[in-house]
DNA sequence: TAACTGTTATATGTCTCATATAACACCTAT
DNA sequence: ATAGGTGTTATATGAGACATATAACAGTTA
């Protein structure tokens, strides 16, 4: 399920967060469902438990998952809304990137093609 | 001219690289022109010379600027092409971001608006 | 010669990321 | 009640990136 690249420039705990958020968005994990325990995911990925815990703790703080001591971690009911809202917050970053690309002379058509491609993958 | 945010998560030397590339793209600095010396920029920004040198060295390796010992650093003649090409390489990243936003339910119209905005700022 | 320029080198400090390890408390099924 | 899973907290350690401090050497130019 999870796949971590230890050589990546983005920290492992960030990769875990991103992947879990993606699983929530695409329905791989539903609200209320339990996610892999700190120790089991630690073993599965050959990663230190503290690294998993760091990812889970931050997701907990964001209100995306919650912990039940002795039982495990579960996806919050409103997790989808929170993750979506976080993506909205990145729109300004997107605008900055687009401005850069426009300045670099990348054709608008090239961008529009990519937008269309991204938005046709779910219309079915 | 240059403005560095020491508190930013992106390293100072990266910020310098990005800003210089932007200055080249928008014509603030033309090919063949001399850029601030390592020491002068170091003083101006209150940053260690080695940090400036790291940024310049990497831009040198990329073929965007070149050094003349005893004289200074200058912008390469084909700098514009190289910087543009680098932006093209980031198109796949853009596609990934767009896919994320589509998955998060951000309306396509919202994206298209931003694309249009980015591409109308230079059509005059 | 003086005052710039790039170049190279070493040492130091700080922070983030990740690991190693341990201990404690809670829950649940046997 | 015990065993084995769970979360929780804590400390120590190591590696690497980033930035600083400092120095010395060489080339260019007025």
Short mmCIF file of N, CA and C (backbone and C1' of nucleotides) in Angstrom, two decimals, chain B residues 34 70-71 74, chain C residues 1-5, chain D residues 27-30:
data_model
loop_
_atom_site.label_atom_id
_atom_site.label_comp_id
_atom_site.label_asym_id
_atom_site.label_seq_id
_atom_site.Cartn_x
_atom_site.Cartn_y
_atom_site.Cartn_z
N UNK B 34 27.31 41.87 -16.29
CA UNK B 34 27.94 41.42 -15.05
C UNK B 34 26.93 41.43 -13.91
N UNK B 70 39.21 37.41 -11.17
CA UNK B 70 39.72 38.76 -11.08
C UNK B 70 38.76 39.81 -11.59
N UNK B 71 37.76 39.38 -12.40
CA UNK B 71 36.81 40.34 -12.94
C UNK B 71 35.42 40.20 -12.32
N UNK B 74 29.43 36.76 -15.00
CA UNK B 74 28.65 37.34 -16.09
C UNK B 74 27.58 36.36 -16.56
P DT C 1 54.91 47.25 -4.49
"O5'" DT C 1 53.85 48.11 -3.67
"C5'" DT C 1 53.92 49.53 -3.76
"C4'" DT C 1 52.52 50.12 -3.80
"C3'" DT C 1 51.53 49.41 -2.87
"O3'" DT C 1 50.86 50.38 -2.09
"C1'" DT C 1 50.62 49.60 -5.05
P DA C 2 50.04 49.84 -0.76
"O5'" DA C 2 48.55 50.04 -1.28
"C5'" DA C 2 48.22 51.23 -2.02
"C4'" DA C 2 46.78 51.14 -2.48
"C3'" DA C 2 45.85 50.38 -1.54
"O3'" DA C 2 44.61 51.06 -1.46
"C1'" DA C 2 45.83 49.35 -3.67
P DA C 3 43.50 50.60 -0.37
"O5'" DA C 3 42.37 49.99 -1.32
"C5'" DA C 3 42.01 50.68 -2.52
"C4'" DA C 3 41.18 49.79 -3.39
"C3'" DA C 3 40.21 48.88 -2.61
"O3'" DA C 3 38.93 48.91 -3.21
"C1'" DA C 3 41.47 47.60 -4.11
P DC C 4 37.63 48.54 -2.34
"O5'" DC C 4 36.68 47.86 -3.43
"C5'" DC C 4 36.74 46.45 -3.61
"C4'" DC C 4 37.04 46.14 -5.08
"C3'" DC C 4 36.54 44.77 -5.50
"O3'" DC C 4 35.18 44.85 -5.91
"C1'" DC C 4 38.77 45.13 -6.27
P DT C 5 34.24 43.58 -5.67
"O5'" DT C 5 34.94 42.43 -6.54
"C5'" DT C 5 34.58 42.25 -7.91
"C4'" DT C 5 35.48 41.23 -8.55
"C3'" DT C 5 35.34 39.80 -8.06
"O3'" DT C 5 34.22 39.17 -8.65
"C1'" DT C 5 37.64 40.34 -8.29
P DG D 27 47.62 33.75 -11.10
"O5'" DG D 27 46.50 34.73 -11.65
"C5'" DG D 27 45.30 34.19 -12.20
"C4'" DG D 27 44.27 35.29 -12.36
"C3'" DG D 27 44.71 36.43 -13.29
"O3'" DG D 27 43.68 36.70 -14.23
"C1'" DG D 27 44.01 37.30 -11.20
P DT D 28 43.95 37.73 -15.43
"O5'" DT D 28 43.31 39.07 -14.86
"C5'" DT D 28 41.90 39.13 -14.65
"C4'" DT D 28 41.50 40.54 -14.24
"C3'" DT D 28 42.02 41.65 -15.16
"O3'" DT D 28 40.92 42.41 -15.60
"C1'" DT D 28 42.47 42.15 -12.88
P DT D 29 41.07 43.48 -16.80
"O5'" DT D 29 41.11 44.84 -15.98
"C5'" DT D 29 40.14 45.06 -14.97
"C4'" DT D 29 40.50 46.28 -14.15
"C3'" DT D 29 41.14 47.43 -14.96
"O3'" DT D 29 40.51 48.65 -14.61
"C1'" DT D 29 42.44 46.97 -13.07
P DA D 30 40.49 49.86 -15.69
"O5'" DA D 30 40.68 51.13 -14.74
"C5'" DA D 30 39.90 51.22 -13.56
"C4'" DA D 30 40.70 51.92 -12.47
"C3'" DA D 30 41.38 53.22 -12.92
"O3'" DA D 30 41.14 54.25 -11.98
"C1'" DA D 30 42.96 51.78 -11.93
#
